[in-house]
Amino acid sequence: MSFNSPELQNLLEQEKQRAMVNEMVSKMTSACWDKCITSAPGSKFSNSEAACLQNCAQRYVEMSMIIMKRFQSMQ
């Protein structure tokens, strides 16, 4: 397989996208955990913690999409 082959370029692009998704999930998890889990975690989340985590994750994804669209429109 050549370094300039379309297959290799496609594989590299897929890996780059996978890395970006993993990084976003990691940042979202950290940010939402810090915001929503204010005491020592138990064996399961309280209703308020679960709702907070769900809302936080949804907002994080929505904002990421808005930012991506703005960057795409700038190019």
Short mmCIF file of C-alpha atoms in Angstrom, two decimals:
data_model
loop_
_atom_site.label_atom_id
_atom_site.label_comp_id
_atom_site.label_asym_id
_atom_site.label_seq_id
_atom_site.Cartn_x
_atom_site.Cartn_y
_atom_site.Cartn_z
CA MET A 1 0.00 0.00 0.00
CA SER A 2 1.44 3.33 -1.06
CA PHE A 3 1.50 6.32 1.29
CA ASN A 4 -0.48 8.28 -1.30
CA SER A 5 -3.07 5.57 -2.00
CA PRO A 6 -6.73 6.53 -1.69
CA GLU A 7 -7.28 3.58 0.66
CA LEU A 8 -4.61 4.80 3.08
CA GLN A 9 -5.88 8.38 2.90
CA ASN A 10 -9.41 7.14 3.61
CA LEU A 11 -8.19 5.07 6.56
CA LEU A 12 -6.26 8.04 7.96
CA GLU A 13 -9.32 10.27 7.64
CA GLN A 14 -11.49 7.70 9.43
CA GLU A 15 -8.95 7.42 12.25
CA LYS A 16 -8.76 11.20 12.52
CA GLN A 17 -12.54 11.42 12.83
CA ARG A 18 -12.58 8.61 15.39
CA ALA A 19 -9.93 10.42 17.45
CA MET A 20 -11.95 13.66 17.31
CA VAL A 21 -15.09 11.87 18.51
CA ASN A 22 -13.16 10.20 21.33
CA GLU A 23 -11.71 13.55 22.39
CA MET A 24 -15.15 15.18 22.34
CA VAL A 25 -16.66 12.39 24.44
CA SER A 26 -13.80 12.64 26.92
CA LYS A 27 -14.17 16.42 27.28
CA MET A 28 -17.95 16.16 27.54
CA THR A 29 -17.70 13.45 30.19
CA SER A 30 -15.26 15.49 32.24
CA ALA A 31 -17.22 18.73 31.96
CA CYS A 32 -20.60 17.15 32.72
CA TRP A 33 -19.22 15.07 35.58
CA ASP A 34 -17.70 18.17 37.19
CA LYS A 35 -20.96 20.08 36.77
CA CYS A 36 -23.46 17.40 37.78
CA ILE A 37 -21.78 15.16 40.34
CA THR A 38 -21.28 17.34 43.39
CA SER A 39 -20.85 14.67 46.07
CA ALA A 40 -19.20 11.27 46.30
CA PRO A 41 -20.88 9.03 43.71
CA GLY A 42 -22.91 6.09 44.97
CA SER A 43 -23.77 2.86 43.21
CA LYS A 44 -26.14 4.75 40.91
CA PHE A 45 -26.92 8.34 40.00
CA SER A 46 -29.70 10.22 41.74
CA ASN A 47 -32.59 11.40 39.58
CA SER A 48 -31.25 14.97 39.61
CA GLU A 49 -27.73 13.81 38.69
CA ALA A 50 -29.05 11.66 35.85
CA ALA A 51 -31.17 14.53 34.51
CA CYS A 52 -28.25 16.95 34.81
CA LEU A 53 -25.91 14.58 32.98
CA GLN A 54 -28.43 14.02 30.20
CA ASN A 55 -29.08 17.75 29.75
CA CYS A 56 -25.38 18.58 29.92
CA ALA A 57 -24.46 15.98 27.31
CA GLN A 58 -27.26 17.15 25.00
CA ARG A 59 -26.18 20.79 25.29
CA TYR A 60 -22.53 19.87 24.75
CA VAL A 61 -23.35 17.99 21.54
CA GLU A 62 -25.65 20.78 20.31
CA MET A 63 -22.98 23.42 20.92
CA SER A 64 -20.32 21.29 19.23
CA MET A 65 -22.56 21.00 16.15
CA ILE A 66 -23.18 24.76 16.09
CA ILE A 67 -19.45 25.46 16.34
CA MET A 68 -18.64 22.93 13.59
CA LYS A 69 -21.25 24.49 11.26
CA ARG A 70 -19.81 27.96 11.87
CA PHE A 71 -16.28 26.78 11.10
CA GLN A 72 -17.51 25.05 7.93
CA SER A 73 -19.30 28.19 6.77
CA MET A 74 -16.08 30.20 7.26
CA GLN A 75 -14.14 28.02 4.82
#
